[in-house]
Coordinates of C-alpha atoms and ligand atoms in Angstrom, one line a residue:
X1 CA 18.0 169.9 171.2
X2 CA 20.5 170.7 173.7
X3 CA 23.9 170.8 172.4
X4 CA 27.5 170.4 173.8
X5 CA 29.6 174.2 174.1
X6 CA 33.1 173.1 172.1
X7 CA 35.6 172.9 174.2
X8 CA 37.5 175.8 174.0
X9 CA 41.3 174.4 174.2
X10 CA 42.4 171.3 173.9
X11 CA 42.3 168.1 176.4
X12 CA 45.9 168.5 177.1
X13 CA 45.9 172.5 177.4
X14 CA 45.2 172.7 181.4
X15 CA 48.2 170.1 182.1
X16 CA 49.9 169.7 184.6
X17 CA 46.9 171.0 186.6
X18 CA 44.5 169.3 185.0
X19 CA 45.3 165.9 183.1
X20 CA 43.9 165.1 179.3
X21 CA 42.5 162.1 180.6
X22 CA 40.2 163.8 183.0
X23 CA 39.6 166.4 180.6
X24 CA 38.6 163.7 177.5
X25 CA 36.3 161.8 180.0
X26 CA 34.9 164.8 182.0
X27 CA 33.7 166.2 178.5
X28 CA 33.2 163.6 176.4
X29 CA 31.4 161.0 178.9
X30 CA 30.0 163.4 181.9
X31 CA 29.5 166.5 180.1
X32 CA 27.8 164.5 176.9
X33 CA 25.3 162.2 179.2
X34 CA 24.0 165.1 181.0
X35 CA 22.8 166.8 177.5
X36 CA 21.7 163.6 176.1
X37 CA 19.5 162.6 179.4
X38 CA 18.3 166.0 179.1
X39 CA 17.3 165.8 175.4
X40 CA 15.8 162.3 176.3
X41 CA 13.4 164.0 179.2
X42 CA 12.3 166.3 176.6
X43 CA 11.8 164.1 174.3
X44 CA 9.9 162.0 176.3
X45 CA 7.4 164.2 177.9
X46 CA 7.3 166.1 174.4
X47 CA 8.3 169.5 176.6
X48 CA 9.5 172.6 174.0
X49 CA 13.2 173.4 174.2
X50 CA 13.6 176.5 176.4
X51 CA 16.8 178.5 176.7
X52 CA 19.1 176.8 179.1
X53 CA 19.2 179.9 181.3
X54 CA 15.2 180.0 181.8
X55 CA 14.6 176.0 182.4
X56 CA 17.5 177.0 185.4
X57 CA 16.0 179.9 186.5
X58 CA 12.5 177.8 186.7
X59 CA 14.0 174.9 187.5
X60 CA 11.7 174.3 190.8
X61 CA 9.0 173.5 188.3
X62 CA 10.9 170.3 186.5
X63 CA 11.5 166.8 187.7
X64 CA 14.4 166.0 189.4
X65 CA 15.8 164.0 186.3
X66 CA 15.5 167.3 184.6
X67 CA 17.2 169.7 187.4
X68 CA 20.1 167.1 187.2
X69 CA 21.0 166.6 183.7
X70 CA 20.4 170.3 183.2
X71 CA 22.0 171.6 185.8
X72 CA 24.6 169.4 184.7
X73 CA 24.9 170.9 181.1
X74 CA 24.7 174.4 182.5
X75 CA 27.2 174.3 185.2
X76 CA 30.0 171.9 182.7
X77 CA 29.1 174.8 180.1
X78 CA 30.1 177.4 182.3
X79 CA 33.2 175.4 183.9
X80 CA 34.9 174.8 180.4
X81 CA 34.4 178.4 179.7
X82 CA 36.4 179.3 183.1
X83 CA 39.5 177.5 182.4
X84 CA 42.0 178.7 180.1
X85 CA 45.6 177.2 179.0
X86 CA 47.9 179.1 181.4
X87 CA 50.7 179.4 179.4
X88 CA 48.4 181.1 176.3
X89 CA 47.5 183.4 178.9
X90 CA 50.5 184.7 180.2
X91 CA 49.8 184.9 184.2
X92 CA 48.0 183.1 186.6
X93 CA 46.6 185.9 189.3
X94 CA 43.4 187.4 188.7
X95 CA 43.5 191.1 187.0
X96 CA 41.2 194.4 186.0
X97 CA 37.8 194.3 188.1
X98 CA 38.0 190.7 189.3
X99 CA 40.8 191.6 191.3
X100 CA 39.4 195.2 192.7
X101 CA 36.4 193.4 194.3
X102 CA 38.4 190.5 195.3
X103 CA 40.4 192.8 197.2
X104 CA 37.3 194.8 198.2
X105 CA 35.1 191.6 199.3
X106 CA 38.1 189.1 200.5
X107 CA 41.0 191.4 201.3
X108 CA 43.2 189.9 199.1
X109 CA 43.9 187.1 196.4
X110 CA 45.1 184.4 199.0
X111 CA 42.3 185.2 201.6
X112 CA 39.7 184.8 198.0
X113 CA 41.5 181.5 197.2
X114 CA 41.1 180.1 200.6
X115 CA 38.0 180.9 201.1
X116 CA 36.9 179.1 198.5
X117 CA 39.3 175.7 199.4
X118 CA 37.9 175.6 202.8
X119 CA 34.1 175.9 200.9
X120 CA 35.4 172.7 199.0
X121 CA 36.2 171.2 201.6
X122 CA 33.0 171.5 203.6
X123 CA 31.0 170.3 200.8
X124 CA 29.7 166.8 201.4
X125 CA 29.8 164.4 198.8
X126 CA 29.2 166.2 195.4
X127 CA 28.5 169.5 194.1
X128 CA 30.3 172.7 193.0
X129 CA 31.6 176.0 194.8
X130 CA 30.6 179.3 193.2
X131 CA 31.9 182.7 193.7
X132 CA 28.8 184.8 192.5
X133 CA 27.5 188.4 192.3
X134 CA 24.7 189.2 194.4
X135 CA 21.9 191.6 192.8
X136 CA 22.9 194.5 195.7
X137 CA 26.7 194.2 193.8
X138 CA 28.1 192.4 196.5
X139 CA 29.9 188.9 195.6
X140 CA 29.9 185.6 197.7
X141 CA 31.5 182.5 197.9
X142 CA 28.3 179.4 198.4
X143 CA 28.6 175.6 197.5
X144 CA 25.7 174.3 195.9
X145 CA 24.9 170.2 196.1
X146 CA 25.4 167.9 192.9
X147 CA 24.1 169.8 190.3
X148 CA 22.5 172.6 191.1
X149 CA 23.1 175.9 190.7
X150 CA 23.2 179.2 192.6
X151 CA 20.6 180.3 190.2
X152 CA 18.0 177.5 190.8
X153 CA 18.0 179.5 193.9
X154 CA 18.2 183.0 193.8
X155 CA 19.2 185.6 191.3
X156 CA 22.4 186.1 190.3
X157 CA 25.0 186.2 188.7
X158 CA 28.0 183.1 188.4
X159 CA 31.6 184.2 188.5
X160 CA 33.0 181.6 188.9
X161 CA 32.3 177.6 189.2
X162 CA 34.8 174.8 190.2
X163 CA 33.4 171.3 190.2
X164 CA 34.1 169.6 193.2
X165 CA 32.8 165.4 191.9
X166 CA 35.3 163.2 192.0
X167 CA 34.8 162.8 188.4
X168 CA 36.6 166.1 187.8
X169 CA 40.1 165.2 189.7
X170 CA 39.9 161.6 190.9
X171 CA 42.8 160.3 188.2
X172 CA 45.1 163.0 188.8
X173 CA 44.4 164.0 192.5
X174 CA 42.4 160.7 194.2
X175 CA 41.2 162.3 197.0
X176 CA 42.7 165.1 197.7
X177 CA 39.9 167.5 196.9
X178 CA 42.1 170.2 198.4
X179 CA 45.1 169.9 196.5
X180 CA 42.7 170.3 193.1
X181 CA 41.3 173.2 193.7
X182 CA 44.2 174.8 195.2
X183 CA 45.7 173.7 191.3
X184 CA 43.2 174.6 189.6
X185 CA 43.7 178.3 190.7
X186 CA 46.7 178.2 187.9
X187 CA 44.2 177.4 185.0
X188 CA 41.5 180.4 186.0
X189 CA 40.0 182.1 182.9
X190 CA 39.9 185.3 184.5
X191 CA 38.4 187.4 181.7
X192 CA 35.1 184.9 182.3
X193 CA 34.4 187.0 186.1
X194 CA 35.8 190.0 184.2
X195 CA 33.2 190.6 181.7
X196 CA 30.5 189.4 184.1
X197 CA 31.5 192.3 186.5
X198 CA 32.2 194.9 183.9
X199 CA 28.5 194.2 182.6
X200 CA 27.2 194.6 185.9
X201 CA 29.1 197.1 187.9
Ligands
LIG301 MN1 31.7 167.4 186.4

């Protein structure tokens, strides 16, 4: 079986950025269907649970029920991990490695941030923006379409993962896919890219 990551902080932590409400449905109802369609499939077809990471990486050989609902476990397992309570943390600009090759690869914080808002912003319908690490130590900044991941593509490593459905702002933000994601910048777990980088750098 599949199972849901806790939550690490509480529905209300990422307010005002992010509302509870979102948060509580985002989780509890998104988050929770993908796993249990998943868990379905496999029950179904009578498959043996893999390690979330490999069904990703071989994702090419599964049904498309089964790319969905995983990558939709994978990347919502990654995202919750990403975000952190601001105030708990103390600061909202990135720090340590993150920020040296953000600097090195964007020129600076701002450019980084926009970059990523004007990715958002070009994504059609649904799907996610990813900063990732490139096997030659390089980072970029790629959308991917509903669930899918960088991964199911390439090798790699995720940084970073903001999910651009509706689902994950509509309440607070209605439309305005822009204004999220510029928000969301003030709920960034920024130790998440940082141990990712120090690992691999
Ligand atoms: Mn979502």
């Amino acid at each position: 079986m599949y199972k849901a990551i806790p939550l690490p902080y509480d529905y209300s932590d990422l307010e005002p950025y992010i509302d509870a409400e979102t948060m509580k449905i985002h989780y509890n109802k998104h988050y929770k269907t993908y796993i249990d369609n998943l868990n379905n499939e496999f029950n179904k077809l009578n498959f043996k649970i893999v390690p979330i990471e490999n069904l990703i990486y071989n994702i090419d050989n599964y049904s498309e029920t089964i790319r969905n609902n995983a990558g939709g476990y994978y990347n919502h397992s990654l995202f919750w991990k990403m975000l952190e309570n601001p105030i708990k943390k103390g600061g909202y600009l990135p720090f340590g490695i993150c920020n040296r090759i953000i600097n090195r690869d964007y020129g600076n914080f701002n450019l980084f941030k926009n970059k990523i808002i004007e990715k958002a912003k070009q994504r059609f319908g649904s799907g996610w923006v990813w900063w990732i690490l490139n096997t030659d130590g390089s980072t970029t900044i790629v959308d991917t379409p509903y669930q899918d991941n960088p991964q199911m593509y390439y090798d790699c490593e995720i940084l970073l993962g903001i999910d651009v459905w509706e689902h994950a702002y509509y309440l607070k933000y209605q439309a305005d896919r822009v204004d999220y994601v510029d928000n969301i910048f003030n709920v960034i777990n920024w130790d998440y890219p940082n141990k990712i980088l120090n690992q691999y750098s």
